[in-house]
Coordinates of C-alpha atoms and ligand atoms in Angstrom, one line a residue:
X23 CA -103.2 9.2 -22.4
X24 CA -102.6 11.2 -25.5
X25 CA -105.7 12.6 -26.0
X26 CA -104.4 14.2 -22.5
X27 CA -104.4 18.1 -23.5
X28 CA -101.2 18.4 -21.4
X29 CA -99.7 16.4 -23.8
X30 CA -99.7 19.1 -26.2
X31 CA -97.3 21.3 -23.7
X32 CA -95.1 18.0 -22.7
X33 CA -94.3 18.3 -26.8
X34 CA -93.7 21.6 -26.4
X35 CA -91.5 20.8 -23.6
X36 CA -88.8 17.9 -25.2
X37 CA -89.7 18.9 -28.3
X38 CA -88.2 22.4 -29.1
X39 CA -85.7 23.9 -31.0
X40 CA -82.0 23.8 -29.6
X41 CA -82.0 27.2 -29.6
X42 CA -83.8 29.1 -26.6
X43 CA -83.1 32.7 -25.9
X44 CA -83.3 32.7 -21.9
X45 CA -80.8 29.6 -21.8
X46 CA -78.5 31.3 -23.3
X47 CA -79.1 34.2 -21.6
X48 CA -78.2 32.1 -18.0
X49 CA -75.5 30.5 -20.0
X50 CA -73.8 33.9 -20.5
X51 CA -75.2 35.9 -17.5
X52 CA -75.1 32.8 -14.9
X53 CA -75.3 35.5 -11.8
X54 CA -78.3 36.8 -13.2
X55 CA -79.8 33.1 -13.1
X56 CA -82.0 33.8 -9.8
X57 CA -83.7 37.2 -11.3
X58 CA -83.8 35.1 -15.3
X59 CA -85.3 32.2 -13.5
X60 CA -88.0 34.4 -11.6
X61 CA -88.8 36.4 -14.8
X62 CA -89.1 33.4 -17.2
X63 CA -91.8 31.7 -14.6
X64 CA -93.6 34.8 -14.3
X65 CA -93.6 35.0 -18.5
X66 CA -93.8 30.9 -18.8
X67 CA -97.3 31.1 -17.4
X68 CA -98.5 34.3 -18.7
X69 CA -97.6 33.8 -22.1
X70 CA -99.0 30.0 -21.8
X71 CA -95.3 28.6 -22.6
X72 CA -95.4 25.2 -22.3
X73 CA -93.1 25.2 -19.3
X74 CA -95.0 27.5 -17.3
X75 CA -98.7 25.2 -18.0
X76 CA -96.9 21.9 -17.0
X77 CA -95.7 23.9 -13.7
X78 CA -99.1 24.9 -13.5
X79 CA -100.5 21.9 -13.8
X80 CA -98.2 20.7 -11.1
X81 CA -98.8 23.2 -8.4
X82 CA -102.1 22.5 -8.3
X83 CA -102.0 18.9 -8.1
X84 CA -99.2 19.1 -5.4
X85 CA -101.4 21.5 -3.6
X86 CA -104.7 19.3 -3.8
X87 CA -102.3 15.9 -2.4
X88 CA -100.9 17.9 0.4
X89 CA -105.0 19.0 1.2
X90 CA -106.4 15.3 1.0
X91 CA -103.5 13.9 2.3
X92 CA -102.6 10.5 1.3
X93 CA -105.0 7.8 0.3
X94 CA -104.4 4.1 -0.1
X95 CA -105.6 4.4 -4.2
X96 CA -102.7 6.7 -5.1
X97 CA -99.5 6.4 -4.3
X98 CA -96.6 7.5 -6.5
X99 CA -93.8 10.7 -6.3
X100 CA -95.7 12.8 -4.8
X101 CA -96.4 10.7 -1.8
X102 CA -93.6 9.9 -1.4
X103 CA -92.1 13.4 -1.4
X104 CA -95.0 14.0 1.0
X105 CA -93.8 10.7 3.4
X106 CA -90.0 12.4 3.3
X107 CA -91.3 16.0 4.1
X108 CA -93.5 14.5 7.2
X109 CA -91.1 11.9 8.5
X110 CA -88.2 14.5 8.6
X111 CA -90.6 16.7 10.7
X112 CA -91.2 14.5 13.0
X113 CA -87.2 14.0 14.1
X114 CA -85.9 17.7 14.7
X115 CA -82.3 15.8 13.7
X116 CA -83.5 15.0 10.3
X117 CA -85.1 18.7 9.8
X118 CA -82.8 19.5 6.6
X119 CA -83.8 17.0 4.8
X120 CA -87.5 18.0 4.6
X121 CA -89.0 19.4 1.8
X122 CA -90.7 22.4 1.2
X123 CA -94.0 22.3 -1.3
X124 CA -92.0 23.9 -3.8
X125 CA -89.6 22.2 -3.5
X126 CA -92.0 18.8 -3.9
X127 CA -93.0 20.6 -7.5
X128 CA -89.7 21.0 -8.1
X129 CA -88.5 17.4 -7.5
X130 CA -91.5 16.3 -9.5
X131 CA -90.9 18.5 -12.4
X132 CA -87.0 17.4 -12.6
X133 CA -88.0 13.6 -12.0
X134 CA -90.3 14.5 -15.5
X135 CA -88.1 16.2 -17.0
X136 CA -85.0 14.0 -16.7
X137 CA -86.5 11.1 -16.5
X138 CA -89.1 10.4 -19.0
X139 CA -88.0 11.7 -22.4
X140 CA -84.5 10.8 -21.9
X141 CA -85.2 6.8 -22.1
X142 CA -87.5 7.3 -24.6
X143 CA -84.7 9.0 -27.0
X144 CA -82.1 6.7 -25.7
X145 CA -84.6 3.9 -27.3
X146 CA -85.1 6.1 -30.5
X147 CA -81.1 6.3 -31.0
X148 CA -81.0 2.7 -30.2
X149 CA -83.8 1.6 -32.6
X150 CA -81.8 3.3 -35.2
X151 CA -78.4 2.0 -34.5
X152 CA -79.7 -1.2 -34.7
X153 CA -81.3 -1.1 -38.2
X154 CA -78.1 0.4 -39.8
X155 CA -76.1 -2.2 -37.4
X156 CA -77.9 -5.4 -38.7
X157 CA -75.2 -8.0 -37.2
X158 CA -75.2 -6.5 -34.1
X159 CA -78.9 -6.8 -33.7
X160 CA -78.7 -10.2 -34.3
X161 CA -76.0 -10.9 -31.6
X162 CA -78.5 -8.8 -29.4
X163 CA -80.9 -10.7 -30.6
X164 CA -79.3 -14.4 -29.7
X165 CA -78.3 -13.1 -26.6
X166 CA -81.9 -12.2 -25.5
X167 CA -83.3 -15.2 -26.6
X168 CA -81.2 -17.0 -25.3
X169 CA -81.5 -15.7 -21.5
X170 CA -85.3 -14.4 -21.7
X171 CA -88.0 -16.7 -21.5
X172 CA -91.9 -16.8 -20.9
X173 CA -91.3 -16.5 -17.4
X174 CA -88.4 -14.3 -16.4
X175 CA -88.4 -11.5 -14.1
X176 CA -86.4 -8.4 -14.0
X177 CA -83.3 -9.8 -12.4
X178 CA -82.7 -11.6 -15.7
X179 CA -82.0 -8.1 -17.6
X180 CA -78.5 -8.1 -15.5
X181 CA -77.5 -11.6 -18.0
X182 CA -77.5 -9.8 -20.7
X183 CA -74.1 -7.9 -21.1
X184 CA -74.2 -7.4 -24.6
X185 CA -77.5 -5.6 -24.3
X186 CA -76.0 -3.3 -22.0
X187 CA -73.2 -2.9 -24.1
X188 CA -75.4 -2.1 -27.2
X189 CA -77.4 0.9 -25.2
X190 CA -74.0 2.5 -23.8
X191 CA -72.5 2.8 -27.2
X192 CA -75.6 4.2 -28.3
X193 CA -75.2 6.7 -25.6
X194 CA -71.1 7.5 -26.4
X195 CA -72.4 8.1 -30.0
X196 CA -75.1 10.4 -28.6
X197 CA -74.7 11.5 -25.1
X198 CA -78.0 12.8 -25.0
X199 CA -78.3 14.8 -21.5
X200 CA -74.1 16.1 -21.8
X201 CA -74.9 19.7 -21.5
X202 CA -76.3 18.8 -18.1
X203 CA -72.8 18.0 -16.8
X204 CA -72.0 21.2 -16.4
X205 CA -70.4 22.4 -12.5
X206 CA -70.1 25.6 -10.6
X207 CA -66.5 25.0 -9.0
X208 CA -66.3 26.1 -5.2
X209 CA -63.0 26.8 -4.5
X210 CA -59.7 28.0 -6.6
X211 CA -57.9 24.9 -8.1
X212 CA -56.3 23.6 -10.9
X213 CA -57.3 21.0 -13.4
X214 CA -54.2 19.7 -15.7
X215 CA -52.2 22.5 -15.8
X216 CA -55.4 25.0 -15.9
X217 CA -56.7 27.3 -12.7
X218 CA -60.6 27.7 -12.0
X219 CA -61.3 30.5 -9.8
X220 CA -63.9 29.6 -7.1
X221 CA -67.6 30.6 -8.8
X222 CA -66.5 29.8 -12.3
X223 CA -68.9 27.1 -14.0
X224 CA -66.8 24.5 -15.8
X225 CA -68.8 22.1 -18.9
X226 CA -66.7 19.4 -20.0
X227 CA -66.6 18.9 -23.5
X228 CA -68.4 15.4 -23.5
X229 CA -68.1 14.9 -27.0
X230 CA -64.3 15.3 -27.7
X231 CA -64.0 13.0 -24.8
X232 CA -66.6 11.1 -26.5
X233 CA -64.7 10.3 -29.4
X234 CA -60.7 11.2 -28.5
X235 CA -59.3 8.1 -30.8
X236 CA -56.2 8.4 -27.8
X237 CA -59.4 7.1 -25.5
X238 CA -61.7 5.1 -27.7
X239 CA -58.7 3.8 -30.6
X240 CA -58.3 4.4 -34.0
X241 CA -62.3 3.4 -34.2
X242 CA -64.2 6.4 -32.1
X243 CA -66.2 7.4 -34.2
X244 CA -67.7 3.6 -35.0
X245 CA -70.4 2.2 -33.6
X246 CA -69.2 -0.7 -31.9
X247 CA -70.8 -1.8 -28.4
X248 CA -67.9 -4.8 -28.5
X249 CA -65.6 -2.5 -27.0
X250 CA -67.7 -2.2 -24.3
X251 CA -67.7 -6.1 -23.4
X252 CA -64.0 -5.6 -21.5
X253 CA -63.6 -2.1 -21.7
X254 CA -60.3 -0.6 -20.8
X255 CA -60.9 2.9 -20.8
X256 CA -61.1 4.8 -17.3
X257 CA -65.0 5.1 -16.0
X258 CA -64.2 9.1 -16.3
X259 CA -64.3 8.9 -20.2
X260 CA -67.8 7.9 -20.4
X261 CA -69.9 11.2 -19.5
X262 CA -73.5 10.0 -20.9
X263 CA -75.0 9.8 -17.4
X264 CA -72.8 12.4 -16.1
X265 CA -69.9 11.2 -12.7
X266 CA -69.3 11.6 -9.3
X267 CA -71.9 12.1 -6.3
X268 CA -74.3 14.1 -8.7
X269 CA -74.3 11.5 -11.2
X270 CA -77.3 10.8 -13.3
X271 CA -79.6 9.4 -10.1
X272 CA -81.6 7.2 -13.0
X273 CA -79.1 5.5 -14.5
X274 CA -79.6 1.8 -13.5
X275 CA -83.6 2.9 -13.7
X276 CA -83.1 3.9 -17.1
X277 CA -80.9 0.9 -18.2
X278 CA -83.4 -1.3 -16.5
X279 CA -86.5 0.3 -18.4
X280 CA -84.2 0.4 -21.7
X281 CA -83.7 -3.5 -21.2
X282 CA -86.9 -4.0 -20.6
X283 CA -88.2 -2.3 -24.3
X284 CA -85.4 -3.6 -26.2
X285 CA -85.9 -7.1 -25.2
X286 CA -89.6 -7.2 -25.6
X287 CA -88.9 -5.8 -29.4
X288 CA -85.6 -7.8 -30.2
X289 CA -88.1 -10.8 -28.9
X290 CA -90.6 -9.8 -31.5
X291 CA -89.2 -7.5 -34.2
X292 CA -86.4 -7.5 -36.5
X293 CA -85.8 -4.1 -36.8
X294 CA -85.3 -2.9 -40.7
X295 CA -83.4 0.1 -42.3
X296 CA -85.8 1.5 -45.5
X297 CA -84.7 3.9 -48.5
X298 CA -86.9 6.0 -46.1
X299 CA -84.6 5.6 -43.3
X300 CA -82.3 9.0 -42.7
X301 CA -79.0 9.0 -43.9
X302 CA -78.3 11.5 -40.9
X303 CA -80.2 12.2 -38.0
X304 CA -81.1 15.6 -37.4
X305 CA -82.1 16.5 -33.7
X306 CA -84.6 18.9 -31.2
X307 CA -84.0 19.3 -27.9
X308 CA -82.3 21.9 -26.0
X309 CA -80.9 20.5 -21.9
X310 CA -81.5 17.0 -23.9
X311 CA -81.3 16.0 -27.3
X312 CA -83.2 13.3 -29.5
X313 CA -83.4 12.7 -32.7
X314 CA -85.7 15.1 -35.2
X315 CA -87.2 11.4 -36.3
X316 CA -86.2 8.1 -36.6
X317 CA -87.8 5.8 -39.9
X318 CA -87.2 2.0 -39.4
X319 CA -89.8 -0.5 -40.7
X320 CA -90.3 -3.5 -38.3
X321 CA -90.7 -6.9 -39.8
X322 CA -92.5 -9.6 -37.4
X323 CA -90.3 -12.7 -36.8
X324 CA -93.3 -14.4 -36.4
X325 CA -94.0 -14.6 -40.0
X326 CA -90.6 -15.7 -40.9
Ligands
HEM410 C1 -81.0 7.3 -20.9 C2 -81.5 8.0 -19.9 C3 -80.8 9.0 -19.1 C4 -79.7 9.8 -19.3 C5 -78.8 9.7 -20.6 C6 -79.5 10.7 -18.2 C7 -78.5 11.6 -18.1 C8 -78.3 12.4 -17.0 C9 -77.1 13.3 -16.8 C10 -76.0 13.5 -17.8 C11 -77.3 13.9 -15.7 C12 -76.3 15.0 -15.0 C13 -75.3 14.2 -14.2 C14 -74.1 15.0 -13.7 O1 -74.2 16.3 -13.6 O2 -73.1 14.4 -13.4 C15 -78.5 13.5 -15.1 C16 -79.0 13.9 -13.8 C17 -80.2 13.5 -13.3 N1 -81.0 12.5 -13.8 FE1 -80.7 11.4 -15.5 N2 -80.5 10.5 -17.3 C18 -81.3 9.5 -17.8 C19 -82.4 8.9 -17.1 C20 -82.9 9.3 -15.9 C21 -84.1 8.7 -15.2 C22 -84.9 7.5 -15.7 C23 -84.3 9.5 -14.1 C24 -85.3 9.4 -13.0 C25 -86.4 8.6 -13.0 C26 -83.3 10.5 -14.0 C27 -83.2 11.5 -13.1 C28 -82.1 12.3 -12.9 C29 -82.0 13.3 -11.9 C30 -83.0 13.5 -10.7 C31 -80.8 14.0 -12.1 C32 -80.2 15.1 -11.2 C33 -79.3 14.5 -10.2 C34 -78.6 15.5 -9.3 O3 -78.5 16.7 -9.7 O4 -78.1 15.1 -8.2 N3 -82.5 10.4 -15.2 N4 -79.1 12.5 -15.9

């Protein structure tokens, strides 16, 4: 897989510095988004940005499916996109829910982009929590061990509520996706005492919500997935995945697969801080975040 030369543009993709010109550009100019958006996929593939290959690579692979039409080797997003797009034709009631073949590159490019590398840093955030946090590894640790064994299946990941506890605390600290939360409102209103014309796009500030001490208690800013065991604070103060009927649609995916990593390393791993470990993270990203790099040395419990 990583001898894959589109490998080189998915880097390009997660791995960029925060600061990109035609973001901010929508940012500031959000009317101009449609003529921005238009320009930069024109540019994107021109210029061989990493965006514009990927999309590329996509169109043509979308295109060749929706030729050969589905075989019984392959089945994965794009078929079923595909099965969605055919069965809606078929019942003229269900007609707005088909989709178009861009829009079938679209959903695949989103489903990569929001899906994959967010886990992955959610992991990386976690791996290094967990090597500064050496007593709460351990209690992860117990827990998993105690629950997991040889021959448990998924439905065992839902036993383990410290676990879960661990990765959403990791995700307070470092709400990795928050400047995705962001909503255009559609119609005048106001919001504690403030009005919002209709139009106006509104980005809540996820991390002073994030760590408000009149939320979290006089221990925000600590890294403590306890509090998480019989939390008390409303579900609206956690914003990592996003709320409401847009909310992160891979959230219990993403737990699931988080679960899944943690427990196969907790099972094998202790997971160590070094003099090599950062003292600070430093992070890349730009619509998500992860962090610059994270040094942890992994001893194998095997040998202890
Ligand atoms: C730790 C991992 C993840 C984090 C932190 C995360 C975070 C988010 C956030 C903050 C949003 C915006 C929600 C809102 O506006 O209210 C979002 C949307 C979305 N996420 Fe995730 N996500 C993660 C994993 C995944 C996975 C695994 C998938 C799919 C396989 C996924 C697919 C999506 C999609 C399709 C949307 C757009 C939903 C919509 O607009 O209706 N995400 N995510």
């Amino acid at each position: 897989m990583f001898s894959n030369p589109l490998c080189r543009h998915m880097k390009g993709i997660f791995v960029r510095d925060l600061n990109v010109w035609y973001l901010d550009l929508n940012l500031a100019f959000p009317a101009l988004s449609p003529i921005l958006r238009k320009l930069f996929n024109t540019l994107a593939v021109k210029f061989e940005n990493p965006i514009g290959m990927v999309l590329k690579e996509m169109q043509k692979v979308v295109d060749e499916r929706i030729q050969i039409g589905s075989t019984e080797e392959i089945d994965d997003f794009i078929d079923a996109f595909k099965r969605q797009s055919s069965e809606a034709e078929e019942g003229s009631n269900k007609r707005s829910t088909s989709l178009t073949r861009d829009e079938i590159i679209a959903q695949c490019f989103l489903f990569m982009m929001a899906g994959f590398d967010t886990t992955a840093s959610a992991l990386s955030f976690v791996t290094y929590l967990l090597a500064l946090n050496p007593e709460v590894q351990e209690k992860a640790r117990a827990e998993t061990m105690a629950v997991i064994t040889e021959d448990s299946d998924w439905t065992k990941l839902a036993q383990l509520p410290y676990l879960d506890a661990v990765i959403k605390e990791t995700l307070r600290i470092y709400p990795l996706a928050a400047s995705t939360t962001g909503r255009r409102c559609t119609r005048d209103t106001v919001v504690g005492g403030v009005s919002i014309e209709r139009g106006t796009y509104v980005q809540p500030d996820v991390y002073s919500i994030h760590f408000d001490e009149g939320i979290w208690g006089s221990d925000a800013s600590e890294f403590r997935p306890e509090r998480w065991l019989s939390p008390t604070v409303p579900s609206s103060s956690f914003l990592s995945f996003g709320l409401g009927p847009r909310r992160c649609i891979g959230y219990k995916l993403a737990m699931m697969e988080a679960k899944m990593a943690l427990v196969m390393l907790l099972k094998e791993f202790r997971v160590v801080r070094t003099a090599d470990t950062e003292k600070e993270l430093s992070f890349l990203g730009s619509t998500t975040f992860s962090p610059a790099s994270v040094t942890v040395q992994l001893e194998s419990l095997r040998d202890s």
